[in-house]
PDB file of C-alpha atoms and ligand atoms in Angstrom:
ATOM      1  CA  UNK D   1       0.000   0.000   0.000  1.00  0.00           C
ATOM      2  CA  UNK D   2       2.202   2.905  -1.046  1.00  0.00           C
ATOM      3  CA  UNK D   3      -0.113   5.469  -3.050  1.00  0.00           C
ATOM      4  CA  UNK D   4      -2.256   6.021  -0.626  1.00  0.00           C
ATOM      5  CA  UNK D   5      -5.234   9.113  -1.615  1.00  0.00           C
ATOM      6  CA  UNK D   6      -6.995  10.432   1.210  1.00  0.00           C
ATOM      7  CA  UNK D   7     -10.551  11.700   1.280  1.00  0.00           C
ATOM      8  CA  UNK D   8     -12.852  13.391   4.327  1.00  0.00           C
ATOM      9  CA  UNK D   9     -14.913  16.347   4.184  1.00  0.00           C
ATOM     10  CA  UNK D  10     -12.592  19.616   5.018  1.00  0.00           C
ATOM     11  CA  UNK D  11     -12.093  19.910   8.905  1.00  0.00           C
ATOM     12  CA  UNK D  12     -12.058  16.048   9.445  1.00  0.00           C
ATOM     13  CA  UNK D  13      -8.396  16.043  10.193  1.00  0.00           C
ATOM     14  CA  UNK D  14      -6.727  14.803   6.750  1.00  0.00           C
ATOM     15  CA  UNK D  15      -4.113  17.035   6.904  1.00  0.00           C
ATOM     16  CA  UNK D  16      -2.964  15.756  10.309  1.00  0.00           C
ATOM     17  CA  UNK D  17      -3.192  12.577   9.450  1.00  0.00           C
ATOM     18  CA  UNK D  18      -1.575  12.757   6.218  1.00  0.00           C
ATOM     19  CA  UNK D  19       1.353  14.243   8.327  1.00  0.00           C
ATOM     20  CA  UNK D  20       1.993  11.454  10.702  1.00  0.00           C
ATOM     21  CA  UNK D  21       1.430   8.915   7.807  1.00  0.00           C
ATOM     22  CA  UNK D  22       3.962  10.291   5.475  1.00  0.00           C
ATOM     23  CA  UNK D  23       6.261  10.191   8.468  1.00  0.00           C
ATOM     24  CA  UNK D  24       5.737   6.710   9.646  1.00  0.00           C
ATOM     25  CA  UNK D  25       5.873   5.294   6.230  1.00  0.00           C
ATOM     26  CA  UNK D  26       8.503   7.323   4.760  1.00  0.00           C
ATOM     27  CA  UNK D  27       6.752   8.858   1.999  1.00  0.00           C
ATOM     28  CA  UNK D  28       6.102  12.774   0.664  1.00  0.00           C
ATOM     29  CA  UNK D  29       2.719  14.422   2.054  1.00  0.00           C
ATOM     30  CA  UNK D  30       1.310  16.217  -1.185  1.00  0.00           C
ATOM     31  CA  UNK D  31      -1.290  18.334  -0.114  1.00  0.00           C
ATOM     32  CA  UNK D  32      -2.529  20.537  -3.028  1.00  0.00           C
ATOM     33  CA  UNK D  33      -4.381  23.405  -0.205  1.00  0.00           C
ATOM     34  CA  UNK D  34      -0.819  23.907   1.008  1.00  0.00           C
ATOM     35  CA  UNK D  35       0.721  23.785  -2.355  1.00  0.00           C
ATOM     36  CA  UNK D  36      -1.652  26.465  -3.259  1.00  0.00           C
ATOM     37  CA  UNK D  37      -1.770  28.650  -0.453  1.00  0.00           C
ATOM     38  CA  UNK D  38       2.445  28.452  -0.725  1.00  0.00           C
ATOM     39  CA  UNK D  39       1.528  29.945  -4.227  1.00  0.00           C
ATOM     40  CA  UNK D  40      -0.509  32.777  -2.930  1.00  0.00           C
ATOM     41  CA  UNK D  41       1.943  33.843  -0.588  1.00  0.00           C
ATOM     42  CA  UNK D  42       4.413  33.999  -2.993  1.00  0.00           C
ATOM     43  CA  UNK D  43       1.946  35.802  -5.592  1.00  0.00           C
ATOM     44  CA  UNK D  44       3.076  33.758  -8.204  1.00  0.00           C
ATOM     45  CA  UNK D  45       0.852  33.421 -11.869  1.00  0.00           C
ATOM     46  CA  UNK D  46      -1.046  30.188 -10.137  1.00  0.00           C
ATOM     47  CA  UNK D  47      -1.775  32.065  -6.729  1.00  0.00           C
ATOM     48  CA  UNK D  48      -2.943  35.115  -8.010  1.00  0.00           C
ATOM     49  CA  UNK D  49      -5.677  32.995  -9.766  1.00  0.00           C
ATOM     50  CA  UNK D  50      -6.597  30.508  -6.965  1.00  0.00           C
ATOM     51  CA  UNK D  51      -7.138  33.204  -4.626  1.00  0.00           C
ATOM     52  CA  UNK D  52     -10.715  34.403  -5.113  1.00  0.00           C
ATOM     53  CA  UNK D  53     -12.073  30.437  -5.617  1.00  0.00           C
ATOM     54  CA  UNK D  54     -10.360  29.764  -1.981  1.00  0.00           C
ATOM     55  CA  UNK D  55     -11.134  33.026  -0.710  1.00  0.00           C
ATOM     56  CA  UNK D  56     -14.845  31.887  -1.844  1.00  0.00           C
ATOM     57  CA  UNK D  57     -14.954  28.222  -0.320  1.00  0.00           C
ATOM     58  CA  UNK D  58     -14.912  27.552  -4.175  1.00  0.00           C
ATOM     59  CA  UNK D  59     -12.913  24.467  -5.466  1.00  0.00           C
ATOM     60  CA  UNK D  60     -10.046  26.221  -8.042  1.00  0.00           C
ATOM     61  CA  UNK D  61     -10.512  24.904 -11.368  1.00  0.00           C
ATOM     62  CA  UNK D  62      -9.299  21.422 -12.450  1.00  0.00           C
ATOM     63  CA  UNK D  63      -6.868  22.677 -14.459  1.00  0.00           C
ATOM     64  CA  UNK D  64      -5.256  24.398 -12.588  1.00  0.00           C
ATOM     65  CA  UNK D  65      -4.653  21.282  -9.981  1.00  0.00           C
ATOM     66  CA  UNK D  66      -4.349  17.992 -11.929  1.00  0.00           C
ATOM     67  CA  UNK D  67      -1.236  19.458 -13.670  1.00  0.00           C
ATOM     68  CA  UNK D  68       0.375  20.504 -10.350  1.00  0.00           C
ATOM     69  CA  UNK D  69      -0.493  17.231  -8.989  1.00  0.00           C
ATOM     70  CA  UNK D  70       1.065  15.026 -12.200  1.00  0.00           C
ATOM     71  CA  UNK D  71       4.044  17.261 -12.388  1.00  0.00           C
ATOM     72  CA  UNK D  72       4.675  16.506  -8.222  1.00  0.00           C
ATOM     73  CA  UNK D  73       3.672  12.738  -8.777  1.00  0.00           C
ATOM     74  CA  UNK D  74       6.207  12.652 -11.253  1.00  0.00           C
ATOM     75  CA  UNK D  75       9.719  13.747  -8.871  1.00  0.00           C
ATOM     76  CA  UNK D  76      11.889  11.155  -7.357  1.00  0.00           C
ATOM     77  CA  UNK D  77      10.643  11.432  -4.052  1.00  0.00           C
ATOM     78  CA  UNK D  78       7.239  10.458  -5.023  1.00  0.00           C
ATOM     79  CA  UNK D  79       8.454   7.301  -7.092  1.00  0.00           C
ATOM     80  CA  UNK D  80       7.995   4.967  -3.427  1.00  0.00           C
ATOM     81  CA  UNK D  81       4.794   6.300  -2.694  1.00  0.00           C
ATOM     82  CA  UNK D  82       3.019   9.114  -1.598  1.00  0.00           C
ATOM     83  CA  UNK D  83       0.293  10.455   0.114  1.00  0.00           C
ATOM     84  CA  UNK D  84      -1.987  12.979  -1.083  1.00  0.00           C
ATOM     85  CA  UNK D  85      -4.146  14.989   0.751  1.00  0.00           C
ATOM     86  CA  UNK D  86      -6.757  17.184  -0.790  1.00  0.00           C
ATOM     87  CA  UNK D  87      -6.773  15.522  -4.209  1.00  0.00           C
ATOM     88  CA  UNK D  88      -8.979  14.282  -5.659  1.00  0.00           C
ATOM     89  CA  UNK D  89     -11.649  16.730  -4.755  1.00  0.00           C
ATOM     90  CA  UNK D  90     -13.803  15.993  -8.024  1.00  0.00           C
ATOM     91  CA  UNK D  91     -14.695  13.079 -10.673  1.00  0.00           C
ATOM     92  CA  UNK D  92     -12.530  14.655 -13.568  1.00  0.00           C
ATOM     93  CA  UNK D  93      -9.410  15.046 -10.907  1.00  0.00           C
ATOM     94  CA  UNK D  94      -9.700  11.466 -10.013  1.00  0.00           C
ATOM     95  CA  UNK D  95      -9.904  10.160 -13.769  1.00  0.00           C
ATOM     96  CA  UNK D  96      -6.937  12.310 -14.297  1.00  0.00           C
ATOM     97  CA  UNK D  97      -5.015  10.945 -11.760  1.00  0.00           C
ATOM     98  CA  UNK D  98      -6.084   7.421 -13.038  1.00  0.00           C
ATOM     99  CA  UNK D  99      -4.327   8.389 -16.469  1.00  0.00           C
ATOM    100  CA  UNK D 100      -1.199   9.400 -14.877  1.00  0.00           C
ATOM    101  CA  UNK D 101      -0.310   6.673 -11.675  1.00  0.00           C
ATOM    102  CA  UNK D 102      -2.239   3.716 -10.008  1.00  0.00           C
ATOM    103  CA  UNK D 103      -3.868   4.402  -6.233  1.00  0.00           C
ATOM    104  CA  UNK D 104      -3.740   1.367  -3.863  1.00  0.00           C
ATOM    105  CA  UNK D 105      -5.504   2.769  -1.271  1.00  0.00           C
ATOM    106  CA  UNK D 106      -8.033   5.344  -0.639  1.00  0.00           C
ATOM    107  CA  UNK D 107      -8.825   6.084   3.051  1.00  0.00           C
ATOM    108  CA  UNK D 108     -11.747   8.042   3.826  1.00  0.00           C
ATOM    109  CA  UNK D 109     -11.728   9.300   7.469  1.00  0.00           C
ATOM    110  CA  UNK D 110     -15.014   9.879   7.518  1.00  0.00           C
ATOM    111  CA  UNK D 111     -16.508  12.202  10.819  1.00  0.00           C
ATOM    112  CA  UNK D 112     -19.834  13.477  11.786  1.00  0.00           C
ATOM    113  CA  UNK D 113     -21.335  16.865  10.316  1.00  0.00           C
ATOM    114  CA  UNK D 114     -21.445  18.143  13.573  1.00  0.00           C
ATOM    115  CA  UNK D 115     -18.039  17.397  14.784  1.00  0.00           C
ATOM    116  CA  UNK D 116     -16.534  19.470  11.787  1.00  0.00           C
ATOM    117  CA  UNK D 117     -18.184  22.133  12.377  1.00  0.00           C
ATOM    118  CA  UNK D 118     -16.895  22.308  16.308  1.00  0.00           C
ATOM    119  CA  UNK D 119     -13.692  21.586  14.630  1.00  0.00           C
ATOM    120  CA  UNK D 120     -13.548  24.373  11.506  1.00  0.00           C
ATOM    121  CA  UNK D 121     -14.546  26.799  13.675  1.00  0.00           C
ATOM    122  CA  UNK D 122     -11.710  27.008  16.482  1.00  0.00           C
ATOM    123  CA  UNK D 123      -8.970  25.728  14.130  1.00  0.00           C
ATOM    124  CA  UNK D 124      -5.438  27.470  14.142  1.00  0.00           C
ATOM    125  CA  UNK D 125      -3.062  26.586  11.737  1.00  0.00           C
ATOM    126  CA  UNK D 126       1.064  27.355  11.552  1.00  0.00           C
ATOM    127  CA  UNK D 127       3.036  27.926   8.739  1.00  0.00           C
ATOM    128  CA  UNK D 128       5.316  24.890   9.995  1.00  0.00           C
ATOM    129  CA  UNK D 129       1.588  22.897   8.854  1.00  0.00           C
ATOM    130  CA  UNK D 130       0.897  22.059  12.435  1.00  0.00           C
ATOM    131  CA  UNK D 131      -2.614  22.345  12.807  1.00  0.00           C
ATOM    132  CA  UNK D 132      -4.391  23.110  16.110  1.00  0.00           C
ATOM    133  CA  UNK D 133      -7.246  24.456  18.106  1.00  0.00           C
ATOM    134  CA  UNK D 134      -8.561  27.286  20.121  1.00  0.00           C
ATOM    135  CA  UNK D 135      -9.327  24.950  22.852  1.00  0.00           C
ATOM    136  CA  UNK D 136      -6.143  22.796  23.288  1.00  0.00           C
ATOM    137  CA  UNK D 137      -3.696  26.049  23.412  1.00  0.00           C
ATOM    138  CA  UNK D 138      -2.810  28.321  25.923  1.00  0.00           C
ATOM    139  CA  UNK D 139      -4.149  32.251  25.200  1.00  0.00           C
ATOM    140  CA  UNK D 140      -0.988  33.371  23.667  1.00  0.00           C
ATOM    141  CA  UNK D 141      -1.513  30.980  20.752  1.00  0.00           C
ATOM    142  CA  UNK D 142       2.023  29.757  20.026  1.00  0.00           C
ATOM    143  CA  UNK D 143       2.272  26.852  17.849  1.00  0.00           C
ATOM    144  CA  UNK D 144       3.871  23.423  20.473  1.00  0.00           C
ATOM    145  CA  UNK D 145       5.730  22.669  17.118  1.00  0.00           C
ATOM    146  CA  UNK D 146       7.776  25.463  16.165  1.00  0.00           C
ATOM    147  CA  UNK D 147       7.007  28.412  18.671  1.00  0.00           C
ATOM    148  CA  UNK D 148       5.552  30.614  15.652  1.00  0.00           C
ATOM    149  CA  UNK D 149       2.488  32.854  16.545  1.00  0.00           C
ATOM    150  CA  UNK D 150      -0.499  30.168  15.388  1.00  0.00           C
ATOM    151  CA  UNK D 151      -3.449  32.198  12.826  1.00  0.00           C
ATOM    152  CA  UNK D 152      -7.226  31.245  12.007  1.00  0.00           C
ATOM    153  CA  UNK D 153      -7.101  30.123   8.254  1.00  0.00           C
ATOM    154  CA  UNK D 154      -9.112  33.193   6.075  1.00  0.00           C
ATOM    155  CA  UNK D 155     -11.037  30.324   4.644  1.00  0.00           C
ATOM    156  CA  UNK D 156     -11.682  29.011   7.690  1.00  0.00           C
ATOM    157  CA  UNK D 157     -14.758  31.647   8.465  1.00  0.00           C
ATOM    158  CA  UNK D 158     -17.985  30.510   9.251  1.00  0.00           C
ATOM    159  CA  UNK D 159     -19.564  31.894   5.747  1.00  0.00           C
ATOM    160  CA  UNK D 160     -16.779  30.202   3.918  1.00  0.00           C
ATOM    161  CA  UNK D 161     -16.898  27.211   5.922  1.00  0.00           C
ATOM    162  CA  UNK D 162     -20.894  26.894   4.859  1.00  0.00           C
ATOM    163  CA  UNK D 163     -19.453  26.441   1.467  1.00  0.00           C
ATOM    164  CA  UNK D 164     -16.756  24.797   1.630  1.00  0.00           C
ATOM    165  CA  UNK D 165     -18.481  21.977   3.108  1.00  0.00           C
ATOM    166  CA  UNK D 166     -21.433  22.594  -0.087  1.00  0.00           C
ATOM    167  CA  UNK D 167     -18.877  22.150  -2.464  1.00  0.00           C
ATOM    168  CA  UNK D 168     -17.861  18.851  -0.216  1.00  0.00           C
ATOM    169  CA  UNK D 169     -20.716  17.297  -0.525  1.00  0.00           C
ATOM    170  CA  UNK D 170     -21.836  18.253  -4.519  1.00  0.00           C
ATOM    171  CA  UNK D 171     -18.501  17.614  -5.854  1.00  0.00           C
ATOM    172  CA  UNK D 172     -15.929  15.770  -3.212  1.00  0.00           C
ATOM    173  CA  UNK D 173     -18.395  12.958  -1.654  1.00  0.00           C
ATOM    174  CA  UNK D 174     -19.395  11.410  -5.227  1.00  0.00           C
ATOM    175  CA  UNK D 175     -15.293  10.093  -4.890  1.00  0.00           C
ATOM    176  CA  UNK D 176     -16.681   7.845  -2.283  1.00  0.00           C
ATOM    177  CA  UNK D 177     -18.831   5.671  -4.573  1.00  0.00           C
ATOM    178  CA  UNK D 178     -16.321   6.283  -7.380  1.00  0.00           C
ATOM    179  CA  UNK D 179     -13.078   4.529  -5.657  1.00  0.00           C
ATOM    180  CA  UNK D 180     -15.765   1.709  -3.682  1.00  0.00           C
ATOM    181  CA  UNK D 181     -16.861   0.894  -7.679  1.00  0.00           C
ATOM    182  CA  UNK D 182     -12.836   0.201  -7.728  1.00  0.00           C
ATOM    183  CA  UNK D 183     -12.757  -1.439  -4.717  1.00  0.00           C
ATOM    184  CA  UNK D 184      -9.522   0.309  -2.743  1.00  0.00           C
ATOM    185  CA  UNK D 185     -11.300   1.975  -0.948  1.00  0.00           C
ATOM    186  CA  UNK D 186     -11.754   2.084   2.843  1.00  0.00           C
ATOM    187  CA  UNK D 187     -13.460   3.718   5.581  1.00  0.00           C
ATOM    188  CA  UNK D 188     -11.764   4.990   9.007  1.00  0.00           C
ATOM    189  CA  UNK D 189     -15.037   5.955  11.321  1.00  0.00           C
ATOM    190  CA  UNK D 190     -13.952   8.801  13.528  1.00  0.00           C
ATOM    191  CA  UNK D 191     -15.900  10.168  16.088  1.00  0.00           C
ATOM    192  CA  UNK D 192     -15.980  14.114  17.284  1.00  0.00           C
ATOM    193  CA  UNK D 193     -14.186  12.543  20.967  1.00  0.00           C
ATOM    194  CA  UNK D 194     -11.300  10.564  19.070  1.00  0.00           C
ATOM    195  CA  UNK D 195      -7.904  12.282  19.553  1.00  0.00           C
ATOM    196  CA  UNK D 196      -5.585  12.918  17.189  1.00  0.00           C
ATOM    197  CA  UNK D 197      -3.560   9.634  18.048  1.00  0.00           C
ATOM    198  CA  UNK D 198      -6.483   7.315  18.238  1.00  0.00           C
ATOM    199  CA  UNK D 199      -7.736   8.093  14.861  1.00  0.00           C
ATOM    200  CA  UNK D 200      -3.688   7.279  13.842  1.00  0.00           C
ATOM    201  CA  UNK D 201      -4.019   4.078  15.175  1.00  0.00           C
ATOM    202  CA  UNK D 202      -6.904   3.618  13.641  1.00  0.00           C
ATOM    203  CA  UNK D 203      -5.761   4.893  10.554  1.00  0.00           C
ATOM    204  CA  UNK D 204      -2.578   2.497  10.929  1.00  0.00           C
ATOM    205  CA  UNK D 205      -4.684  -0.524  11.012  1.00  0.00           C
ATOM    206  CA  UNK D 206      -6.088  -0.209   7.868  1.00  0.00           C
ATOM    207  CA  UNK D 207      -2.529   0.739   5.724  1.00  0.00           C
TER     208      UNK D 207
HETATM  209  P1  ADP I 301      -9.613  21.604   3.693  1.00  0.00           P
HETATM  210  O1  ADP I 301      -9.474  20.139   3.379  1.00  0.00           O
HETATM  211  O2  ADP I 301      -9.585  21.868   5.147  1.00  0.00           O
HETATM  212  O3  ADP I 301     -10.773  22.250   3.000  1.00  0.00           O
HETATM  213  P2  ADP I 301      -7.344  22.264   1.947  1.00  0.00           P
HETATM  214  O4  ADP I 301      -6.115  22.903   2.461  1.00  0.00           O
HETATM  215  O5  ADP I 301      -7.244  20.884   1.452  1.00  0.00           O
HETATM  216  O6  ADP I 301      -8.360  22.395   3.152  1.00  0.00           O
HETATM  217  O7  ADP I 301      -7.968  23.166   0.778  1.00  0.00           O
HETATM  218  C1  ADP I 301      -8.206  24.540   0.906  1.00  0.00           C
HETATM  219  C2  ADP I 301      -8.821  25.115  -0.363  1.00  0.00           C
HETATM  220  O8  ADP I 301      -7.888  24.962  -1.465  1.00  0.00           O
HETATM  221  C3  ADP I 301     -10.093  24.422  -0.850  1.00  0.00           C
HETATM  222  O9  ADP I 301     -11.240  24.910  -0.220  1.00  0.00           O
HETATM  223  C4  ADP I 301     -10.050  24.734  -2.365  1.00  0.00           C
HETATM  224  O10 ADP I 301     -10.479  26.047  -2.632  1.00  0.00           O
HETATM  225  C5  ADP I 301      -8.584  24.670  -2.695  1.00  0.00           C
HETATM  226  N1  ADP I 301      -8.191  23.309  -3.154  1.00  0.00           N
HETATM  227  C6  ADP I 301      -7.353  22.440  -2.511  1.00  0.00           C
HETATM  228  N2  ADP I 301      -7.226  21.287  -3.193  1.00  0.00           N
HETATM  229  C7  ADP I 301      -8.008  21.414  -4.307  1.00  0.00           C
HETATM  230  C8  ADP I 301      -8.329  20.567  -5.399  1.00  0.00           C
HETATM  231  N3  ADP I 301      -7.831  19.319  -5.475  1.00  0.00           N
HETATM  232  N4  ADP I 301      -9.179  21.031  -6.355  1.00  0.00           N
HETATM  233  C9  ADP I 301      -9.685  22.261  -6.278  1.00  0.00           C
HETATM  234  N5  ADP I 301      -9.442  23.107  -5.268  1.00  0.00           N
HETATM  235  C10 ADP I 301      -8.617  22.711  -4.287  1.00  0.00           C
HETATM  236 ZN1   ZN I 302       4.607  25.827  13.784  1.00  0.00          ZN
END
């Protein structure tokens, strides 16, 4: 199991996950939201126009992703495996990536509506990646990872959030009947009291 694609609705803690996998099993974390938010710091062409769909809650086109995605698929460090994390997020991604490598295993972490929205709406995230919460740090809000000053996400308001998790369930959740019709696919059940290490070893029985 070495191309591993992971799926969830935002908020349900794929990034997190995706960073302790890639660590235990040695292989890069792709995550196409950091990839493009890197971009948009940097104001480079791609940034300047994936800014107003993320700014939005939108999904940014397809073609704008699946060639950043087959160009990062394609580097030596991804030739063991990889994990990606935020791609697929629609049907036409997901044939594209069929064209261009083979997926043994998608794993959906799959969390209840009303658990993400506790979650989405306290989360802080670091530019190290760590990911966190208004109500496991102390007021000051430095990051336990790297000391940095930790920020609320600007699509991480509750308007956007409303449609991020839309465009999760119109366009994202079809993937789940897409990769079972494959059969790799397979279903970690989290629920909103799980911490962060018992969904890992939950996650770690399944790979
Ligand atoms: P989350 O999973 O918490 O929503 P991400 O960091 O994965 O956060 O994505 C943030 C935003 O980046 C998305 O709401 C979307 O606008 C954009 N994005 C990321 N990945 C894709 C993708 N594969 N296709 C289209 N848009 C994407
Ligand atoms: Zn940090």
């Amino acid at each position: 199991m070495r191309n591993i694609v992971l799926l969830g609705a935002p908020g349900a803690g794929k990034g997190t996950q995706a960073v302790l996998i890639a660590k235990e099993y040695n292989i890069p974390h792709i995550s196409t939201g950091a990839i493009l938010r890197k971009n948009i710091q940097e104001g480079t062409e791609l940034g300047k126009q994936a800014k107003s769909y993320i700014e939005a809650g939108q999904l940014v086109p397809d073609s704008l992703v699946i060639d950043i995605v087959a160009d990062r698929l394609g580097q030596d460090d991804a030739k063991n495996g990889y994990i990606l994390d935020g791609f697929p997020r629609t049907i036409a991604q997901a044939e594209a990536l069929d064209r261009v490598t083979t997926i043994d295993l998608v794993l959906d972490i799959n969390v209840p509506f009303e658990a993400i929205i506790e979650r989405l709406s306290g989360r802080l995230v670091c530019k190290c990646g760590e990911t966190s919460h208004v109500d496991w740090v102390d007021s000051d809000r430095k990051c336990p990872k790297c000391g940095e000053t930790l920020f609320v996400r600007d699509d991480d308001k509750p308007e956007t959030v409303r449609a991020r998790l839309a465009v999760y369930e119109k366009q994202t959740a079809p993937l789940i009947g897409y990769y079972e019709a494959k059969g790799n696919l397979v279903s970690v059940d989290v629920d909103g009291s799980d911490q962060v290490e018992d969904v890992f070893e939950k996650v770690k029985k399944v790979l």
